[in-house]
Each structure stands twice: as C-alpha cells, then as structure tokens.
Short mmCIF file of N, CA, C and O in Angstrom, two decimals:
data_model
loop_
_atom_site.label_atom_id
_atom_site.label_comp_id
_atom_site.label_asym_id
_atom_site.label_seq_id
_atom_site.Cartn_x
_atom_site.Cartn_y
_atom_site.Cartn_z
N ASP A 1 31.52 7.06 6.86
CA ASP A 1 30.88 8.35 6.79
C ASP A 1 31.64 9.28 5.83
O ASP A 1 31.04 10.12 5.20
N GLU A 2 32.96 9.09 5.75
CA GLU A 2 33.72 9.98 4.87
C GLU A 2 33.46 9.69 3.39
O GLU A 2 33.66 10.55 2.54
N PHE A 3 32.98 8.47 3.07
CA PHE A 3 32.71 8.13 1.68
C PHE A 3 31.28 8.42 1.26
O PHE A 3 30.94 8.31 0.10
N ARG A 4 30.45 8.80 2.22
CA ARG A 4 29.05 9.09 1.91
C ARG A 4 28.95 10.45 1.23
O ARG A 4 29.53 11.42 1.69
N PRO A 5 28.21 10.52 0.10
CA PRO A 5 28.09 11.82 -0.59
C PRO A 5 27.30 12.82 0.24
O PRO A 5 26.41 12.46 1.00
N ASN A 6 27.63 14.07 0.09
CA ASN A 6 26.98 15.16 0.79
C ASN A 6 26.04 15.84 -0.20
O ASN A 6 26.48 16.58 -1.08
N PHE A 7 24.74 15.59 -0.10
CA PHE A 7 23.80 16.00 -1.13
C PHE A 7 23.26 17.42 -1.07
O PHE A 7 22.68 17.84 -2.03
N PRO A 8 23.43 18.19 0.00
CA PRO A 8 22.87 19.54 -0.07
C PRO A 8 23.38 20.34 -1.26
O PRO A 8 22.64 21.10 -1.86
N GLY A 9 24.61 20.18 -1.64
CA GLY A 9 25.13 20.89 -2.80
C GLY A 9 25.78 19.95 -3.78
O GLY A 9 26.57 20.35 -4.61
N GLY A 10 25.52 18.69 -3.71
CA GLY A 10 26.13 17.72 -4.59
C GLY A 10 27.13 16.86 -3.84
O GLY A 10 27.30 16.98 -2.64
N LYS A 11 27.84 16.01 -4.56
CA LYS A 11 28.76 15.08 -3.93
C LYS A 11 29.89 15.78 -3.19
O LYS A 11 30.31 15.36 -2.14
N ARG A 12 30.41 16.83 -3.74
CA ARG A 12 31.53 17.51 -3.11
C ARG A 12 31.12 18.86 -2.53
O ARG A 12 31.92 19.76 -2.40
N ASN A 13 29.85 18.98 -2.25
CA ASN A 13 29.28 20.19 -1.67
C ASN A 13 29.39 21.40 -2.58
O ASN A 13 29.42 22.53 -2.13
N PHE A 14 29.45 21.16 -3.91
CA PHE A 14 29.38 22.25 -4.87
C PHE A 14 27.93 22.67 -5.03
O PHE A 14 27.02 21.87 -4.88
N GLU A 15 27.72 23.90 -5.34
CA GLU A 15 26.36 24.38 -5.58
C GLU A 15 25.83 23.80 -6.89
O GLU A 15 26.58 23.60 -7.84
N TRP A 16 24.52 23.54 -6.93
CA TRP A 16 23.91 23.06 -8.16
C TRP A 16 23.82 24.19 -9.16
O TRP A 16 23.57 25.33 -8.81
N CYS A 17 24.04 23.88 -10.43
CA CYS A 17 23.85 24.88 -11.48
C CYS A 17 22.36 25.19 -11.58
O CYS A 17 21.52 24.32 -11.34
N GLU A 18 22.05 26.42 -11.95
CA GLU A 18 20.66 26.82 -12.02
C GLU A 18 19.91 25.97 -13.04
O GLU A 18 20.35 25.81 -14.18
N GLY A 19 18.80 25.39 -12.62
CA GLY A 19 17.99 24.55 -13.50
C GLY A 19 18.39 23.08 -13.51
O GLY A 19 17.75 22.27 -14.15
N SER A 20 19.50 22.73 -12.83
CA SER A 20 19.94 21.33 -12.85
C SER A 20 19.76 20.65 -11.51
O SER A 20 20.32 19.59 -11.28
N GLU A 21 18.98 21.27 -10.61
CA GLU A 21 18.74 20.65 -9.32
C GLU A 21 18.01 19.33 -9.51
O GLU A 21 17.19 19.20 -10.41
N PRO A 22 18.34 18.34 -8.69
CA PRO A 22 17.64 17.06 -8.84
C PRO A 22 16.17 17.20 -8.49
O PRO A 22 15.81 17.93 -7.56
N SER A 23 15.34 16.56 -9.26
CA SER A 23 13.90 16.59 -8.97
C SER A 23 13.35 15.18 -9.10
O SER A 23 13.96 14.32 -9.74
N LYS A 24 12.20 14.98 -8.53
CA LYS A 24 11.59 13.66 -8.61
C LYS A 24 11.00 13.46 -9.99
O LYS A 24 10.39 14.36 -10.55
N VAL A 25 11.16 12.26 -10.51
CA VAL A 25 10.57 11.93 -11.81
C VAL A 25 9.07 11.78 -11.65
O VAL A 25 8.30 12.32 -12.42
N ASN A 26 8.66 11.05 -10.63
CA ASN A 26 7.24 10.83 -10.36
C ASN A 26 6.91 11.40 -8.99
O ASN A 26 7.35 10.88 -7.98
N LYS A 27 6.10 12.44 -8.95
CA LYS A 27 5.74 13.06 -7.67
C LYS A 27 4.90 12.14 -6.81
O LYS A 27 4.88 12.24 -5.60
N GLU A 28 4.17 11.21 -7.44
CA GLU A 28 3.29 10.33 -6.67
C GLU A 28 4.04 9.27 -5.88
O GLU A 28 3.45 8.52 -5.11
N THR A 29 5.36 9.18 -6.05
CA THR A 29 6.13 8.18 -5.33
C THR A 29 6.66 8.70 -3.99
O THR A 29 7.52 8.06 -3.39
N ASP A 30 6.15 9.82 -3.51
CA ASP A 30 6.61 10.36 -2.23
C ASP A 30 6.33 9.41 -1.08
O ASP A 30 7.06 9.38 -0.10
N PHE A 31 5.26 8.62 -1.18
CA PHE A 31 4.86 7.76 -0.07
C PHE A 31 5.11 6.28 -0.36
O PHE A 31 4.57 5.43 0.33
N VAL A 32 5.90 5.97 -1.37
CA VAL A 32 6.19 4.57 -1.70
C VAL A 32 7.51 4.20 -1.02
O VAL A 32 8.58 4.35 -1.60
N HIS A 33 7.41 3.76 0.24
CA HIS A 33 8.61 3.36 0.97
C HIS A 33 8.20 2.58 2.20
O HIS A 33 7.05 2.58 2.61
N PHE A 34 9.17 1.89 2.76
CA PHE A 34 8.99 1.17 4.01
C PHE A 34 9.90 1.77 5.08
O PHE A 34 10.32 1.08 5.99
N ASP A 35 10.19 3.06 4.98
CA ASP A 35 11.10 3.71 5.91
C ASP A 35 10.55 3.82 7.33
O ASP A 35 11.29 3.77 8.29
N HIS A 36 9.26 4.01 7.46
CA HIS A 36 8.64 4.07 8.78
C HIS A 36 7.27 3.41 8.71
O HIS A 36 6.78 3.06 7.64
N MET A 37 6.68 3.21 9.87
CA MET A 37 5.45 2.43 9.97
C MET A 37 4.29 3.04 9.19
O MET A 37 3.52 2.33 8.56
N GLY A 38 4.18 4.35 9.21
CA GLY A 38 3.08 5.00 8.51
C GLY A 38 3.15 4.77 7.01
O GLY A 38 2.14 4.48 6.36
N GLY A 39 4.34 4.92 6.43
CA GLY A 39 4.51 4.70 5.00
C GLY A 39 4.26 3.25 4.62
O GLY A 39 3.66 2.95 3.58
N ALA A 40 4.69 2.32 5.46
CA ALA A 40 4.49 0.90 5.19
C ALA A 40 3.02 0.53 5.25
O ALA A 40 2.52 -0.20 4.40
N ILE A 41 2.31 1.06 6.25
CA ILE A 41 0.87 0.77 6.37
C ILE A 41 0.12 1.36 5.20
O ILE A 41 -0.80 0.74 4.66
N LEU A 42 0.49 2.56 4.78
CA LEU A 42 -0.15 3.19 3.63
C LEU A 42 0.06 2.36 2.36
O LEU A 42 -0.86 2.15 1.57
N LEU A 43 1.27 1.86 2.18
CA LEU A 43 1.58 1.04 1.01
C LEU A 43 0.80 -0.27 1.04
O LEU A 43 0.24 -0.70 0.03
N ILE A 44 0.72 -0.90 2.20
CA ILE A 44 -0.04 -2.15 2.32
C ILE A 44 -1.53 -1.89 2.13
O ILE A 44 -2.22 -2.67 1.47
N PHE A 45 -2.04 -0.78 2.65
CA PHE A 45 -3.46 -0.46 2.47
C PHE A 45 -3.77 -0.22 1.00
O PHE A 45 -4.81 -0.66 0.50
N GLN A 46 -2.88 0.47 0.31
CA GLN A 46 -3.11 0.72 -1.11
C GLN A 46 -3.09 -0.60 -1.89
O GLN A 46 -3.89 -0.79 -2.81
N SER A 47 -2.22 -1.52 -1.51
CA SER A 47 -2.20 -2.83 -2.17
C SER A 47 -3.45 -3.62 -1.81
O SER A 47 -3.98 -4.36 -2.64
N MET A 48 -3.92 -3.47 -0.58
CA MET A 48 -5.08 -4.20 -0.11
C MET A 48 -6.35 -3.78 -0.85
O MET A 48 -7.22 -4.61 -1.12
N THR A 49 -6.45 -2.51 -1.21
CA THR A 49 -7.63 -2.03 -1.92
C THR A 49 -7.55 -2.27 -3.41
O THR A 49 -8.49 -1.96 -4.13
N LEU A 50 -6.44 -2.82 -3.88
CA LEU A 50 -6.20 -3.12 -5.29
C LEU A 50 -6.19 -1.86 -6.16
O LEU A 50 -6.41 -1.93 -7.36
N GLU A 51 -5.94 -0.71 -5.57
CA GLU A 51 -5.88 0.53 -6.32
C GLU A 51 -4.43 0.89 -6.60
O GLU A 51 -3.73 1.43 -5.76
N GLY A 52 -3.95 0.56 -7.77
CA GLY A 52 -2.60 0.90 -8.17
C GLY A 52 -1.51 0.03 -7.58
O GLY A 52 -0.36 0.45 -7.51
N TRP A 53 -1.84 -1.18 -7.14
CA TRP A 53 -0.83 -2.04 -6.51
C TRP A 53 0.22 -2.49 -7.51
O TRP A 53 1.37 -2.70 -7.13
N THR A 54 -0.15 -2.60 -8.78
CA THR A 54 0.85 -3.04 -9.77
C THR A 54 1.91 -1.97 -9.97
O THR A 54 3.09 -2.30 -10.15
N ASP A 55 1.51 -0.69 -9.93
CA ASP A 55 2.51 0.38 -10.05
C ASP A 55 3.49 0.32 -8.89
O ASP A 55 4.69 0.48 -9.07
N LEU A 56 2.95 0.13 -7.68
CA LEU A 56 3.82 0.01 -6.51
C LEU A 56 4.76 -1.18 -6.65
O LEU A 56 5.95 -1.09 -6.32
N MET A 57 4.23 -2.29 -7.15
CA MET A 57 5.06 -3.48 -7.31
C MET A 57 6.19 -3.20 -8.31
O MET A 57 7.33 -3.57 -8.09
N TYR A 58 5.86 -2.51 -9.40
CA TYR A 58 6.90 -2.21 -10.39
C TYR A 58 7.95 -1.25 -9.85
O TYR A 58 9.14 -1.39 -10.16
N TYR A 59 7.53 -0.25 -9.04
CA TYR A 59 8.51 0.66 -8.44
C TYR A 59 9.48 -0.10 -7.54
O TYR A 59 10.69 0.11 -7.59
N ILE A 60 8.94 -0.98 -6.71
CA ILE A 60 9.80 -1.73 -5.79
C ILE A 60 10.60 -2.77 -6.55
O ILE A 60 11.75 -3.05 -6.20
N GLU A 61 10.02 -3.31 -7.61
CA GLU A 61 10.75 -4.27 -8.45
C GLU A 61 11.97 -3.60 -9.10
O GLU A 61 13.05 -4.20 -9.17
N ASP A 62 11.80 -2.37 -9.54
CA ASP A 62 12.92 -1.65 -10.15
C ASP A 62 14.01 -1.32 -9.14
O ASP A 62 15.17 -1.23 -9.48
N SER A 63 13.62 -1.12 -7.89
CA SER A 63 14.61 -0.69 -6.91
C SER A 63 15.21 -1.81 -6.09
O SER A 63 16.26 -1.63 -5.50
N PHE A 64 14.55 -2.97 -6.03
CA PHE A 64 15.06 -4.02 -5.15
C PHE A 64 15.30 -5.31 -5.92
O PHE A 64 16.38 -5.55 -6.41
N SER A 65 14.29 -6.14 -6.03
CA SER A 65 14.44 -7.43 -6.67
C SER A 65 13.13 -7.82 -7.32
O SER A 65 12.06 -7.65 -6.73
N SER A 66 13.21 -8.37 -8.51
CA SER A 66 12.00 -8.74 -9.23
C SER A 66 11.22 -9.82 -8.49
O SER A 66 10.03 -9.68 -8.24
N TRP A 67 11.90 -10.90 -8.14
CA TRP A 67 11.20 -12.03 -7.54
C TRP A 67 10.70 -11.70 -6.14
O TRP A 67 9.59 -12.10 -5.76
N ALA A 68 11.47 -11.00 -5.37
CA ALA A 68 11.05 -10.66 -4.02
C ALA A 68 9.80 -9.77 -4.04
O ALA A 68 8.86 -9.99 -3.27
N SER A 69 9.77 -8.79 -4.93
CA SER A 69 8.61 -7.89 -4.98
C SER A 69 7.38 -8.61 -5.52
O SER A 69 6.28 -8.39 -5.02
N ILE A 70 7.55 -9.47 -6.50
CA ILE A 70 6.40 -10.21 -7.03
C ILE A 70 5.81 -11.11 -5.97
O ILE A 70 4.60 -11.13 -5.75
N ILE A 71 6.66 -11.87 -5.28
CA ILE A 71 6.17 -12.78 -4.23
C ILE A 71 5.52 -11.98 -3.11
O ILE A 71 4.44 -12.33 -2.63
N TYR A 72 6.15 -10.89 -2.68
CA TYR A 72 5.61 -10.09 -1.58
C TYR A 72 4.24 -9.51 -1.95
O TYR A 72 3.28 -9.63 -1.19
N PHE A 73 4.15 -8.87 -3.11
CA PHE A 73 2.89 -8.22 -3.46
C PHE A 73 1.78 -9.21 -3.76
O PHE A 73 0.62 -8.97 -3.43
N LEU A 74 2.10 -10.34 -4.37
CA LEU A 74 1.06 -11.33 -4.58
C LEU A 74 0.56 -11.89 -3.25
O LEU A 74 -0.64 -12.10 -3.07
N ALA A 75 1.47 -12.10 -2.31
CA ALA A 75 1.05 -12.57 -0.98
C ALA A 75 0.19 -11.52 -0.29
O ALA A 75 -0.86 -11.85 0.29
N VAL A 76 0.59 -10.26 -0.34
CA VAL A 76 -0.19 -9.19 0.30
C VAL A 76 -1.56 -9.09 -0.34
O VAL A 76 -2.59 -9.02 0.35
N VAL A 77 -1.62 -9.09 -1.66
CA VAL A 77 -2.89 -8.93 -2.36
C VAL A 77 -3.81 -10.12 -2.08
O VAL A 77 -4.98 -9.95 -1.74
N VAL A 78 -3.29 -11.33 -2.18
CA VAL A 78 -4.13 -12.51 -1.99
C VAL A 78 -4.59 -12.62 -0.53
O VAL A 78 -5.79 -12.78 -0.27
N LEU A 79 -3.67 -12.51 0.41
CA LEU A 79 -4.04 -12.69 1.81
C LEU A 79 -4.96 -11.58 2.32
O LEU A 79 -5.94 -11.85 3.01
N THR A 80 -4.65 -10.34 2.00
CA THR A 80 -5.48 -9.25 2.51
C THR A 80 -6.83 -9.22 1.84
O THR A 80 -7.83 -8.88 2.48
N ASN A 81 -6.90 -9.57 0.56
CA ASN A 81 -8.21 -9.57 -0.10
C ASN A 81 -9.08 -10.70 0.40
O ASN A 81 -10.29 -10.53 0.52
N PHE A 82 -8.51 -11.87 0.67
CA PHE A 82 -9.30 -12.93 1.27
C PHE A 82 -9.82 -12.49 2.63
O PHE A 82 -10.97 -12.74 2.99
N PHE A 83 -8.98 -11.81 3.39
CA PHE A 83 -9.40 -11.30 4.70
C PHE A 83 -10.52 -10.29 4.54
O PHE A 83 -11.54 -10.35 5.24
N MET A 84 -10.37 -9.34 3.62
CA MET A 84 -11.39 -8.31 3.43
C MET A 84 -12.70 -8.90 2.93
O MET A 84 -13.78 -8.48 3.35
N ILE A 85 -12.63 -9.87 2.03
CA ILE A 85 -13.85 -10.50 1.53
C ILE A 85 -14.55 -11.24 2.66
O ILE A 85 -15.78 -11.17 2.78
N ASN A 86 -13.79 -11.95 3.49
CA ASN A 86 -14.41 -12.66 4.61
C ASN A 86 -15.04 -11.70 5.60
O ASN A 86 -16.13 -11.97 6.13
N VAL A 87 -14.41 -10.58 5.88
CA VAL A 87 -14.98 -9.59 6.80
C VAL A 87 -16.25 -9.00 6.20
O VAL A 87 -17.27 -8.86 6.88
N ALA A 88 -16.22 -8.67 4.91
CA ALA A 88 -17.41 -8.11 4.26
C ALA A 88 -18.55 -9.12 4.28
O ALA A 88 -19.71 -8.76 4.55
N LEU A 89 -18.26 -10.37 3.99
CA LEU A 89 -19.31 -11.39 4.02
C LEU A 89 -19.84 -11.62 5.43
O LEU A 89 -21.04 -11.85 5.61
N ALA A 90 -18.98 -11.54 6.43
CA ALA A 90 -19.43 -11.69 7.81
C ALA A 90 -20.37 -10.55 8.20
O ALA A 90 -21.38 -10.76 8.86
N VAL A 91 -20.05 -9.33 7.79
CA VAL A 91 -20.90 -8.18 8.09
C VAL A 91 -22.26 -8.34 7.39
O VAL A 91 -23.31 -8.11 7.99
N ILE A 92 -22.24 -8.74 6.14
CA ILE A 92 -23.50 -8.94 5.40
C ILE A 92 -24.33 -10.04 6.06
O ILE A 92 -25.55 -9.90 6.21
N ASP A 93 -23.69 -11.13 6.46
CA ASP A 93 -24.40 -12.22 7.12
C ASP A 93 -25.00 -11.76 8.44
O ASP A 93 -26.15 -12.11 8.78
N GLU A 94 -24.26 -10.98 9.21
CA GLU A 94 -24.76 -10.48 10.50
C GLU A 94 -25.96 -9.57 10.30
O GLU A 94 -26.96 -9.68 11.02
N VAL A 95 -25.91 -8.68 9.32
CA VAL A 95 -27.03 -7.78 9.05
C VAL A 95 -28.24 -8.58 8.57
O VAL A 95 -29.38 -8.31 8.97
N GLN A 96 -28.00 -9.58 7.75
CA GLN A 96 -29.10 -10.42 7.27
C GLN A 96 -29.75 -11.17 8.44
O GLN A 96 -30.98 -11.28 8.50
N ASP A 97 -28.96 -11.67 9.38
CA ASP A 97 -29.51 -12.33 10.56
C ASP A 97 -30.34 -11.37 11.41
O ASP A 97 -31.41 -11.74 11.93
N GLN A 98 -29.89 -10.13 11.55
CA GLN A 98 -30.65 -9.13 12.30
C GLN A 98 -32.00 -8.86 11.64
O GLN A 98 -33.03 -8.79 12.30
N PHE A 99 -31.99 -8.70 10.31
CA PHE A 99 -33.24 -8.47 9.60
C PHE A 99 -34.18 -9.67 9.74
O PHE A 99 -35.39 -9.52 9.91
N ARG A 100 -33.63 -10.87 9.67
CA ARG A 100 -34.44 -12.08 9.80
C ARG A 100 -35.05 -12.16 11.20
O ARG A 100 -36.24 -12.47 11.35
N ASN A 101 -34.25 -11.86 12.23
CA ASN A 101 -34.77 -11.88 13.61
C ASN A 101 -35.85 -10.82 13.82
O ASN A 101 -36.86 -11.07 14.48
N GLU A 102 -35.65 -9.63 13.26
CA GLU A 102 -36.66 -8.57 13.38
C GLU A 102 -37.95 -8.97 12.67
O GLU A 102 -39.05 -8.71 13.15
N ALA A 103 -37.82 -9.62 11.51
CA ALA A 103 -39.01 -10.05 10.77
C ALA A 103 -39.76 -11.13 11.54
O ALA A 103 -41.00 -11.12 11.60
N GLU A 104 -39.05 -12.05 12.17
CA GLU A 104 -39.70 -13.09 12.97
C GLU A 104 -40.39 -12.50 14.19
O GLU A 104 -41.49 -12.92 14.55
N GLU A 105 -39.76 -11.50 14.85
CA GLU A 105 -40.38 -10.85 15.99
C GLU A 105 -41.64 -10.11 15.57
O GLU A 105 -42.65 -10.13 16.28
N ASN A 106 -41.62 -9.46 14.43
CA ASN A 106 -42.80 -8.74 13.93
C ASN A 106 -43.91 -9.72 13.59
O ASN A 106 -45.09 -9.42 13.80
N LYS A 107 -43.54 -10.88 13.06
CA LYS A 107 -44.54 -11.89 12.71
C LYS A 107 -45.21 -12.44 13.98
O LYS A 107 -46.41 -12.68 14.01
N GLU A 108 -44.41 -12.65 15.04
CA GLU A 108 -44.96 -13.19 16.28
C GLU A 108 -45.87 -12.18 16.97
O GLU A 108 -46.83 -12.55 17.64
N GLU A 109 -45.57 -10.88 16.85
CA GLU A 109 -46.39 -9.85 17.48
C GLU A 109 -47.74 -9.72 16.81
O GLU A 109 -48.72 -9.37 17.45
N THR A 110 -47.82 -9.99 15.51
CA THR A 110 -49.10 -9.81 14.81
C THR A 110 -49.94 -11.04 14.80
O THR A 110 -49.84 -12.04 15.28
#
C-alpha cells in the first residue's frame, strides 16, 4: 500500500498544474471494462451485436494481450452470433407455423 501512487493530486499528492490534469483520450471507453458484472455484460452485448466489437478488441489488445483478446473476441462473436441467428430462425419458424395453422383452420371452416 505504501508503494501505490496517490492519484488525487498526483503520485506524491502534489496539486496538478492548471491545464495539466489527466483526462481521458477517448471518452467512449468509459464502459470498456470487466470490473463489474454490468460493464462485462454491456461489453459482451456490444460484441454480440457486432457494433464496434473490433474497437473493443483493439482496446483490450492494447491493454492486455494480443492473442488472448483475439481468441476471446472471436469466440464471443462466433458463439453469440450463432446463438442469436438460431433464436431468430426459431422465432421466424414458430410464427410461420402459426400462420400455416391459422390458414388451415380458415380453409376447414369455409
């Protein structure tokens, strides 16, 4: 604990010079983390929808490991998209069966 930097005013608790306060380079990276369950689910959902997943992969690749992030994100994208496609096809098939049953019932009534 004694070697951990104290960031409210810098490493040695000095005040920041005016205009030199640390700021985020990319504001959109506020939610790119696995620190808690909500952030992790949001990151996985964003990868699952294929909206900007490569940017997320590159952010994590820069901060952790190239191979680990590539393998993780490809697995997430492939597995979740196969799951989503199967769910979408199941819903379409179910609706089509309902329409077919309704059409057969209407045919029998007339």
